[in-house]
PDB file of C-alpha atoms in Angstrom:
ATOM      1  CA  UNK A1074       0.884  11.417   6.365  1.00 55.00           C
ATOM      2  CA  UNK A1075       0.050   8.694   9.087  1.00 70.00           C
ATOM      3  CA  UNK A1076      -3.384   9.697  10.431  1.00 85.00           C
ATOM      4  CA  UNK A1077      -4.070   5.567  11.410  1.00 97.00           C
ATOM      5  CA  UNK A1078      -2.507   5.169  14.740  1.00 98.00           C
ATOM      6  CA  UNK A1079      -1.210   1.957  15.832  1.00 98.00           C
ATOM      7  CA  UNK A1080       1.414   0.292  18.201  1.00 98.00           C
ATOM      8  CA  UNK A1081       4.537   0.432  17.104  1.00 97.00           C
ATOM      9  CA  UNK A1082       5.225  -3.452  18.782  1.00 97.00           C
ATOM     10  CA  UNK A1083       3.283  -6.302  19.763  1.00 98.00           C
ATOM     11  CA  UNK A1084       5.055 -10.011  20.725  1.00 96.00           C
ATOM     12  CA  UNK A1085       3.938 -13.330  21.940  1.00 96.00           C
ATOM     13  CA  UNK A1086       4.861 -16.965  22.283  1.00 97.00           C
ATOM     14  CA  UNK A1087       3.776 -19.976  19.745  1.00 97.00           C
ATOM     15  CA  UNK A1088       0.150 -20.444  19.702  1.00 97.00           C
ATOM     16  CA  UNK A1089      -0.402 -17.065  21.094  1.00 97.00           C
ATOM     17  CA  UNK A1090      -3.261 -14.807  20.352  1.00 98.00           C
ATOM     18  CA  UNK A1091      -2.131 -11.521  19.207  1.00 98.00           C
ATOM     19  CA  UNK A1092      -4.381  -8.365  18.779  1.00 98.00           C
ATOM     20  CA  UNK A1093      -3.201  -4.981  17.040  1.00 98.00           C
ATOM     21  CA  UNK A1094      -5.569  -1.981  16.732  1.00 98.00           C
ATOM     22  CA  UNK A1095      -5.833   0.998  14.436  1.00 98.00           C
ATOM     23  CA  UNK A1096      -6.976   4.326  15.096  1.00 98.00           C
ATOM     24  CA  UNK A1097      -8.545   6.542  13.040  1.00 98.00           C
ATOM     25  CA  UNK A1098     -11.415   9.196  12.673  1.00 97.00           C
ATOM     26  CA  UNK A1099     -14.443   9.829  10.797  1.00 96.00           C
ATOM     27  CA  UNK A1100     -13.363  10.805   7.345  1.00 96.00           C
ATOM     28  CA  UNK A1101     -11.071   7.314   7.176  1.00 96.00           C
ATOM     29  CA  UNK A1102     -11.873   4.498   9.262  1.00 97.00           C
ATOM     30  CA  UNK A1103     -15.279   5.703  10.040  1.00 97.00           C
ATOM     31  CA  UNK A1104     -16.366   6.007   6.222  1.00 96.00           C
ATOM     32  CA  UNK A1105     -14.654   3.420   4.297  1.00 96.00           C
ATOM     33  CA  UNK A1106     -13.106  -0.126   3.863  1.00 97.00           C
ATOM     34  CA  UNK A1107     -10.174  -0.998   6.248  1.00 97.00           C
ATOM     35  CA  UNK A1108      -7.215  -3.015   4.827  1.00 98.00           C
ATOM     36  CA  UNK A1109      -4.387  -5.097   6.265  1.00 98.00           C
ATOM     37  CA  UNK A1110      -1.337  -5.320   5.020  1.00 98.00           C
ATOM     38  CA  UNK A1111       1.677  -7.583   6.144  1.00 98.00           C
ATOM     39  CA  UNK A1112       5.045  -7.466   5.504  1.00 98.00           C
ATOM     40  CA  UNK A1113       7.999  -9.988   6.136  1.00 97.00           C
ATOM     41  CA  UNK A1114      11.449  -8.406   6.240  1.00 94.00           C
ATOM     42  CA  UNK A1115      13.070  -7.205   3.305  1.00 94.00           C
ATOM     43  CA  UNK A1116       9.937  -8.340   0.690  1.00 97.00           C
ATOM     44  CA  UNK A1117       6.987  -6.308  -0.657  1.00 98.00           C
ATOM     45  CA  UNK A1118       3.969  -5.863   1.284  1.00 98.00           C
ATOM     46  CA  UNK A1119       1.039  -7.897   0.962  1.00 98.00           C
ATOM     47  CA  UNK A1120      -3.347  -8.165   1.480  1.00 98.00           C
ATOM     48  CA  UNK A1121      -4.013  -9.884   4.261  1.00 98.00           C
ATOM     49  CA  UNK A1122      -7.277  -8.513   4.935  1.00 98.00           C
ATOM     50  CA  UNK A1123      -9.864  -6.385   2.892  1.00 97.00           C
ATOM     51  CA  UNK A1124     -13.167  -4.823   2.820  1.00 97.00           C
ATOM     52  CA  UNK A1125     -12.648  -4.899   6.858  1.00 97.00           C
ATOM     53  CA  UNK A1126     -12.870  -8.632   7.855  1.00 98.00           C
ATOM     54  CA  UNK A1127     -12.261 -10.666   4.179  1.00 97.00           C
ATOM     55  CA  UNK A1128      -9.014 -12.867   3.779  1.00 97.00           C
ATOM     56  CA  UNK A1129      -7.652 -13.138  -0.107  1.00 96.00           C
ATOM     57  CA  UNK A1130      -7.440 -16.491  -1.181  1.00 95.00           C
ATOM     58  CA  UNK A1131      -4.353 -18.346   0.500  1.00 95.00           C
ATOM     59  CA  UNK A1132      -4.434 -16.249   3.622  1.00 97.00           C
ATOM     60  CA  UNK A1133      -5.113 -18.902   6.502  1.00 96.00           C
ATOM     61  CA  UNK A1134      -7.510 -18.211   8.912  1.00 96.00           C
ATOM     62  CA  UNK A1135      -5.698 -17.719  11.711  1.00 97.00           C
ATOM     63  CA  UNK A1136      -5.529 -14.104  10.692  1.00 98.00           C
ATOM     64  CA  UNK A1137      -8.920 -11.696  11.116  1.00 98.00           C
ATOM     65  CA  UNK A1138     -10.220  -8.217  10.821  1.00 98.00           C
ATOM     66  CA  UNK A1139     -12.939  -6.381  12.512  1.00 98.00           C
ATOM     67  CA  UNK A1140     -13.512  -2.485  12.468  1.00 98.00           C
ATOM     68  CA  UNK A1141     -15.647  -0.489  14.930  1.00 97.00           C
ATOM     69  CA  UNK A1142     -16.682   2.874  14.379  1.00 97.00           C
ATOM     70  CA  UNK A1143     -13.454   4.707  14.015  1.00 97.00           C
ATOM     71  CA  UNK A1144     -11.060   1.788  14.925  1.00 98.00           C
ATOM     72  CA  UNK A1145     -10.098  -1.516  13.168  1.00 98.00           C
ATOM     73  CA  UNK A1146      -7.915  -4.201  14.741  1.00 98.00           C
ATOM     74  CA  UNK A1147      -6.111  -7.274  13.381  1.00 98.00           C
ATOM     75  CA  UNK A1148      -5.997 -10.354  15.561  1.00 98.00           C
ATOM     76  CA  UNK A1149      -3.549 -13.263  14.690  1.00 98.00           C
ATOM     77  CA  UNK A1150      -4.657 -16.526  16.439  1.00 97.00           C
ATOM     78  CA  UNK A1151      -2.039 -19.611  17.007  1.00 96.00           C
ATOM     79  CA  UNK A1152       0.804 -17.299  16.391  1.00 97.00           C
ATOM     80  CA  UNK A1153       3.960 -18.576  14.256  1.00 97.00           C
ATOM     81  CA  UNK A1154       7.127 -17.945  14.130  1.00 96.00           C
ATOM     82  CA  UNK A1155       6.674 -17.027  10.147  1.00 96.00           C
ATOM     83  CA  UNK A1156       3.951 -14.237  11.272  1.00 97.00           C
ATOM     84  CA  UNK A1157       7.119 -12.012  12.364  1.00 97.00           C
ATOM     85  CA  UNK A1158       6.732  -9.134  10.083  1.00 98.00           C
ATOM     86  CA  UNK A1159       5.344  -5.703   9.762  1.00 98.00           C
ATOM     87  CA  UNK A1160       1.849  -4.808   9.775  1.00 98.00           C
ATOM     88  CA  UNK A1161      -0.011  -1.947   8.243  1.00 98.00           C
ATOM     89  CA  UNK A1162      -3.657  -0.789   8.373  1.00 98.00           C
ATOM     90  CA  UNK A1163      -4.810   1.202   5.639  1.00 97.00           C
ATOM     91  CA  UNK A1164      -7.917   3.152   4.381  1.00 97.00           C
ATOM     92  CA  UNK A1165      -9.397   5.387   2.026  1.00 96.00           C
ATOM     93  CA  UNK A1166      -9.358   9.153   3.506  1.00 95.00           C
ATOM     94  CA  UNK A1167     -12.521  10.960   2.336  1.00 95.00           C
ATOM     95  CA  UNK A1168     -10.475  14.668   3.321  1.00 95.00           C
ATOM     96  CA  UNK A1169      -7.388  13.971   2.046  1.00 94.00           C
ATOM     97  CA  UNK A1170      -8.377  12.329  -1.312  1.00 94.00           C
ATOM     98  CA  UNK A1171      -6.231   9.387  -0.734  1.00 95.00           C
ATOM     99  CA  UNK A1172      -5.541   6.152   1.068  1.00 96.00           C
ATOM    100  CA  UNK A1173      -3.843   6.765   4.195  1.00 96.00           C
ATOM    101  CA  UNK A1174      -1.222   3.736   5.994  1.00 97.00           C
ATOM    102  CA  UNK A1175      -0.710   3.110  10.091  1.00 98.00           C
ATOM    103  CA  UNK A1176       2.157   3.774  11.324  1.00 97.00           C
ATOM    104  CA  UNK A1177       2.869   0.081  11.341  1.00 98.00           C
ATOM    105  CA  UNK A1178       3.331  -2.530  13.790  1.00 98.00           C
ATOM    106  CA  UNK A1179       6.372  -5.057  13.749  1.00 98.00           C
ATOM    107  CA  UNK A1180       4.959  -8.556  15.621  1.00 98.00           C
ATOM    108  CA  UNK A1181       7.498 -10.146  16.911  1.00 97.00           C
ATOM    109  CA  UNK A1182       7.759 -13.784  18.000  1.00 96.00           C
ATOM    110  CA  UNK A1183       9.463 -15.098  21.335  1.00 94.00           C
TER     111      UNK A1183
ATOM    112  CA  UNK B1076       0.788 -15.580 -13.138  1.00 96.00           C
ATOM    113  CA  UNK B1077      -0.126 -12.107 -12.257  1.00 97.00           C
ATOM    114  CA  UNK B1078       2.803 -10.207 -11.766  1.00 98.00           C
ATOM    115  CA  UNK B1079       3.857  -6.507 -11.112  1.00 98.00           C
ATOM    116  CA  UNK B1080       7.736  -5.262 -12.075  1.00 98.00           C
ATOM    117  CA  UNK B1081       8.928  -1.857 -11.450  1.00 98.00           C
ATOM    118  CA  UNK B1082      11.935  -0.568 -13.488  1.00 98.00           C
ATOM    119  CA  UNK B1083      13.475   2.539 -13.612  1.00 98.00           C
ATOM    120  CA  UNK B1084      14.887   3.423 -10.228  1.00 97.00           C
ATOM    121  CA  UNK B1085      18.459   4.908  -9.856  1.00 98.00           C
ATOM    122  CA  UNK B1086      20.649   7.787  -8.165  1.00 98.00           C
ATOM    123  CA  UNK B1087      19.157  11.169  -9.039  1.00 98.00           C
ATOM    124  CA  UNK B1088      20.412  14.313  -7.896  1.00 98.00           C
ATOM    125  CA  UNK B1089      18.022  16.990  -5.665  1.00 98.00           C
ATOM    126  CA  UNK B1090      15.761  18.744  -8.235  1.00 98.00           C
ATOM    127  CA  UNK B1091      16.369  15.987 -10.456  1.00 98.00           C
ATOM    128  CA  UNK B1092      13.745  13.848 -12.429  1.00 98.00           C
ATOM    129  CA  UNK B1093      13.080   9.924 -13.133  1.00 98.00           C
ATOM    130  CA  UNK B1094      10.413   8.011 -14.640  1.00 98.00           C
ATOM    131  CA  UNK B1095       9.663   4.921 -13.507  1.00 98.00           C
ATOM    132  CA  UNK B1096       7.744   2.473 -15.006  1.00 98.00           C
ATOM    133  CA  UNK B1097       5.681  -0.540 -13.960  1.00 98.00           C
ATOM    134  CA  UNK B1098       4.997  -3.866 -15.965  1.00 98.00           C
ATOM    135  CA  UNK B1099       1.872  -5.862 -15.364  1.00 98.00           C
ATOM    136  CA  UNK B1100       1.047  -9.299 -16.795  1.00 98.00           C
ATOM    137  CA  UNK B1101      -0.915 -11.845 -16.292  1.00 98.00           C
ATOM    138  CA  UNK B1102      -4.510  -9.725 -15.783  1.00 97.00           C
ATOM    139  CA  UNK B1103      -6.795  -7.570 -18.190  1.00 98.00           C
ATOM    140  CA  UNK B1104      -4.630  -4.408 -16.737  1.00 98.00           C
ATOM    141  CA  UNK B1105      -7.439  -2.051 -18.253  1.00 97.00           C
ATOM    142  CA  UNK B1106      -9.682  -3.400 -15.883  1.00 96.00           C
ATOM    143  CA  UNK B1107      -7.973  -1.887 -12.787  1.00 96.00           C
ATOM    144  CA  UNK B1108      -6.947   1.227 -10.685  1.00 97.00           C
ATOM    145  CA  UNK B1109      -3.437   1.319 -10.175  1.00 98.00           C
ATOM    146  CA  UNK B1110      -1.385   2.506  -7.312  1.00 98.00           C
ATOM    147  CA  UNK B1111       1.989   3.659  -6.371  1.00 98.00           C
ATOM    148  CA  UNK B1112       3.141   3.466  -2.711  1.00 98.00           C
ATOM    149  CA  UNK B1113       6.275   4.368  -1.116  1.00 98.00           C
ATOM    150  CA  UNK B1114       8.909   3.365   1.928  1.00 98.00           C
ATOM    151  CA  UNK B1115      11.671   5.693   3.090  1.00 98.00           C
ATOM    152  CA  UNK B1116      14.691   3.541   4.275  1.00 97.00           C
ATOM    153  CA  UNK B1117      13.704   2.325   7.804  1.00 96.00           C
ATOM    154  CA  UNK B1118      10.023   3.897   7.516  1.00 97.00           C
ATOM    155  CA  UNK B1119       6.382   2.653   7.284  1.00 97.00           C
ATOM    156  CA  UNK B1120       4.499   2.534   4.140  1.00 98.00           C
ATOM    157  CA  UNK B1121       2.995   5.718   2.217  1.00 97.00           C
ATOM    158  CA  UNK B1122       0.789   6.353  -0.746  1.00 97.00           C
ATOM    159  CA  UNK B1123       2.320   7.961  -3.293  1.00 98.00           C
ATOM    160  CA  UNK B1124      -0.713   8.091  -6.006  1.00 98.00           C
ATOM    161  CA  UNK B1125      -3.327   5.990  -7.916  1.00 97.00           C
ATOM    162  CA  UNK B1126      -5.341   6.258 -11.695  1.00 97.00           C
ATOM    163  CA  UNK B1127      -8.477   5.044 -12.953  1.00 96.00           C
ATOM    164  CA  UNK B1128      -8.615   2.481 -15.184  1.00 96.00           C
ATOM    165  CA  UNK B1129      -8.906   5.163 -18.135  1.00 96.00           C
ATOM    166  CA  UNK B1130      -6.835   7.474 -16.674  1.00 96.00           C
ATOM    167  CA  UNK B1131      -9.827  10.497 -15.888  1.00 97.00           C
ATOM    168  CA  UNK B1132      -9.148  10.298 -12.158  1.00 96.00           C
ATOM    169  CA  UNK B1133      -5.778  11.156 -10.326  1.00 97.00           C
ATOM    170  CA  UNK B1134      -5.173  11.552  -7.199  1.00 97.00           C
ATOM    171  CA  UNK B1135      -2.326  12.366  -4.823  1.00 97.00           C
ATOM    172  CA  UNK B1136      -0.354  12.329  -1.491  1.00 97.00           C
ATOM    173  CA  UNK B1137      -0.129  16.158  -0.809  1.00 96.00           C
ATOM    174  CA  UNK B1138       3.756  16.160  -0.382  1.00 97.00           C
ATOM    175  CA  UNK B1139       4.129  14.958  -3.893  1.00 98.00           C
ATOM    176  CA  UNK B1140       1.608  16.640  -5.970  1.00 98.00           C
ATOM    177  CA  UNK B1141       2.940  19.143  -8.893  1.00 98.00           C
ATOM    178  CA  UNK B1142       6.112  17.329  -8.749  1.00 98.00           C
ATOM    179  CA  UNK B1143       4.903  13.557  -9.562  1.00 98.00           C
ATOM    180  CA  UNK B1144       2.425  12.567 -12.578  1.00 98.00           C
ATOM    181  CA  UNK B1145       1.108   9.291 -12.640  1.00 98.00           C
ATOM    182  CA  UNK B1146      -0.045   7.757 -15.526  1.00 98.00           C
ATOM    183  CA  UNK B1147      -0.370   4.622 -17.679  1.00 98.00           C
ATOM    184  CA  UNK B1148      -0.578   3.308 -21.118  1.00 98.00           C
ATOM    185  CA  UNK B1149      -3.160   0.174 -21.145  1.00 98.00           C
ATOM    186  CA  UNK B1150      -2.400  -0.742 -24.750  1.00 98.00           C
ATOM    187  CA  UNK B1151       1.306  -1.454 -23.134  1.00 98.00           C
ATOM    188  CA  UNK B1152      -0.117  -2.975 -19.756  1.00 98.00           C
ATOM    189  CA  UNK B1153       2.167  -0.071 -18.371  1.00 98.00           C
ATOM    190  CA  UNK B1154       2.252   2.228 -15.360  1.00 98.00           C
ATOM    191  CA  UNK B1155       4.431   5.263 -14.821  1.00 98.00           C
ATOM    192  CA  UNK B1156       5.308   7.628 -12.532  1.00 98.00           C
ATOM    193  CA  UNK B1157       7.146  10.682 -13.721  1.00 98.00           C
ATOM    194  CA  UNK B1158       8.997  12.352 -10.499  1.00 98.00           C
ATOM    195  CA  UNK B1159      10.043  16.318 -10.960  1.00 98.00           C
ATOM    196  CA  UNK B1160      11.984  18.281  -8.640  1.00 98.00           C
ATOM    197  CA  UNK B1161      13.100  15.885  -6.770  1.00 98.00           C
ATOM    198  CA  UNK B1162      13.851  15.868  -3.268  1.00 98.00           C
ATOM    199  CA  UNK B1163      15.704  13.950  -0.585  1.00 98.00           C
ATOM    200  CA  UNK B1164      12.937  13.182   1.403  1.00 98.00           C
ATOM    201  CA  UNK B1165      11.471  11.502  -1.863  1.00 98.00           C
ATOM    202  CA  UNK B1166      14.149   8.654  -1.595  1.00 98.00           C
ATOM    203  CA  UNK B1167      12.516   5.411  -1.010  1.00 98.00           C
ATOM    204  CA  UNK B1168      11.664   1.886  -2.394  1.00 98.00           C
ATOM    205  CA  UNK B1169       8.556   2.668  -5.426  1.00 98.00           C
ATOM    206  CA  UNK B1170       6.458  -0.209  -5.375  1.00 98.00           C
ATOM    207  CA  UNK B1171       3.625  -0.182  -8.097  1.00 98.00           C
ATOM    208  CA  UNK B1172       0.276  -2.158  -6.916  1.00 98.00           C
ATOM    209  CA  UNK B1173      -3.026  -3.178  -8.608  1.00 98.00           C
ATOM    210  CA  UNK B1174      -6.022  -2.026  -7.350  1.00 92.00           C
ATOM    211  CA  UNK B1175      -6.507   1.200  -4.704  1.00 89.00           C
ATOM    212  CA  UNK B1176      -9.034   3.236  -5.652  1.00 89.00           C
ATOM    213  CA  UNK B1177     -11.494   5.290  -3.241  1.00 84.00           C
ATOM    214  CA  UNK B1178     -14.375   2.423  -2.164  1.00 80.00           C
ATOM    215  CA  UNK B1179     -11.922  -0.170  -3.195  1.00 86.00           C
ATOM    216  CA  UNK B1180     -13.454  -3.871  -2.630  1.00 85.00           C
ATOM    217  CA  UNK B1181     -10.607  -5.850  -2.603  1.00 90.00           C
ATOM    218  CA  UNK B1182      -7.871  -3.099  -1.630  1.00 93.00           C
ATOM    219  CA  UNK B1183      -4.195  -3.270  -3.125  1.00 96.00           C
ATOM    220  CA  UNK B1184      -4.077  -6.902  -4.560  1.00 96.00           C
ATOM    221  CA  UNK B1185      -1.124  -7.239  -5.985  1.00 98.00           C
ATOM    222  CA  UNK B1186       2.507  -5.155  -5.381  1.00 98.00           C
ATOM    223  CA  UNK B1187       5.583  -5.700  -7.516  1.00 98.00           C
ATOM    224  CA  UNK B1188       9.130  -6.400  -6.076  1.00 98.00           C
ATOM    225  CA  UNK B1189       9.550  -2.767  -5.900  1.00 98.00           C
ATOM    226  CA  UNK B1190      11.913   0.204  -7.232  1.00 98.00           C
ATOM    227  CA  UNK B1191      14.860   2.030  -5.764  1.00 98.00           C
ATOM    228  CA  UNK B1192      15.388   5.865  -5.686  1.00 98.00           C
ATOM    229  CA  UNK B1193      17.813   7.834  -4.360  1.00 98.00           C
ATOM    230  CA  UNK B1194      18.067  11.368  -4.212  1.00 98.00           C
ATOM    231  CA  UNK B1195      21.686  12.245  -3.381  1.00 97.00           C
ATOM    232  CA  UNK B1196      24.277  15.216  -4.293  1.00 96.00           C
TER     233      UNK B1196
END
């Protein structure tokens, strides 16, 4: 049940700033923590961002979170060729009692 | 090293059942929620179901509930997911991850390597 919206592409060059957005509504987005999750091809995903905007430890900072209101977005700064992967926004959906994924966005790299 | 493994992935047969199992080390598993999230061949991700650390709260993705039961044993640092009635649609890589819970902090933390089912005739 993919109720967080988000494009299913986004590409740039080397050193590239990329931005991907996530759409949600009140009981998700608009109520709760948004995550980030990335995943390279053919390995498990991982936490790239929680609690909206906070990196894990090892997670370089060319990689940040915001959320407003009912939308989050993940922007990638200085793009590299290893950031070609999946990524998923995720949150905690107060109707559904249950965390809810995007639809995923694959970045890729040109 | 905190680690995550999933076992107990295989070929099942519609209406079928499996049991799989997850294997944490590494952290005070007690001290967690526990998640398990799904991905059909080719698809996004999906959350299948998480537990409190004592087990009191469950909660599930509305396609799966009264088939699956999560659970866990903390004396065994062990999570489980027991799949009934299985269906086609339910084939997909099982990963088990710490962490998940409603007003979750720190979000999903740590994922194992992941578990394959397939639900074939």
């Amino acid at each position: 049940q993919s109720v967080l919206t988000q494009p299913p592409s986004a590409s740039g060059t080397p050193g590239q700033r990329v931005t991907i957005s996530c759409s949600g509504s009140s009981s998700n987005i608009g109520s709760n923590y948004v995550y980030w999750y990335q995943q390279l091809p053919g390995t498990a995903p991982k936490l790239l961002i929680y609690r909206n905007n906070q990196r894990p430890s090892g997670v370089p900072d060319r990689f940040s979170g915001s959320k407003s209101g009912t939308s989050a977005s993940l922007a990638i700064s200085g793009l590299r060729s290893e950031d070609e992967a999946d990524y998923y926004c995720a949150a905690w959906d107060d109707s559904l009692s249950g965390h809810v994924f995007g639809t995923g966005t694959k970045v890729t790299v040109l | 090293e905190v680690q995550l493994v999933e076992s107990g992935g295989g070929l099942v047969q519609p209406g079928g059942s499996l049991r799989l199992s997850c294997a944490a080390s590494g952290f005070t598993f007690s001290s967690y929620w526990m998640s398990w999230v799904r991905q059909a061949p080719g698809k996004g991700l999906e959350w299948v179901a998480n537990i409190k650390q004592d087990g009191s709260e469950k909660y599930y993705v509305d396609s799966v509930k009264g088939r699956f039961t999560i659970s866990r044993d903390n004396a065994k640092n062990s999570l489980y997911l027991q799949m009934n009635s299985l269906r086609a649609e339910d084939t997909a890589v099982y990963y088990c991850a710490r962490g998940g819970a409603a007003r979750d902090y720190y979000g999903m933390d740590v994922w194992g390597q992941g578990t394959t089912v397939t639900v074939s005739s």
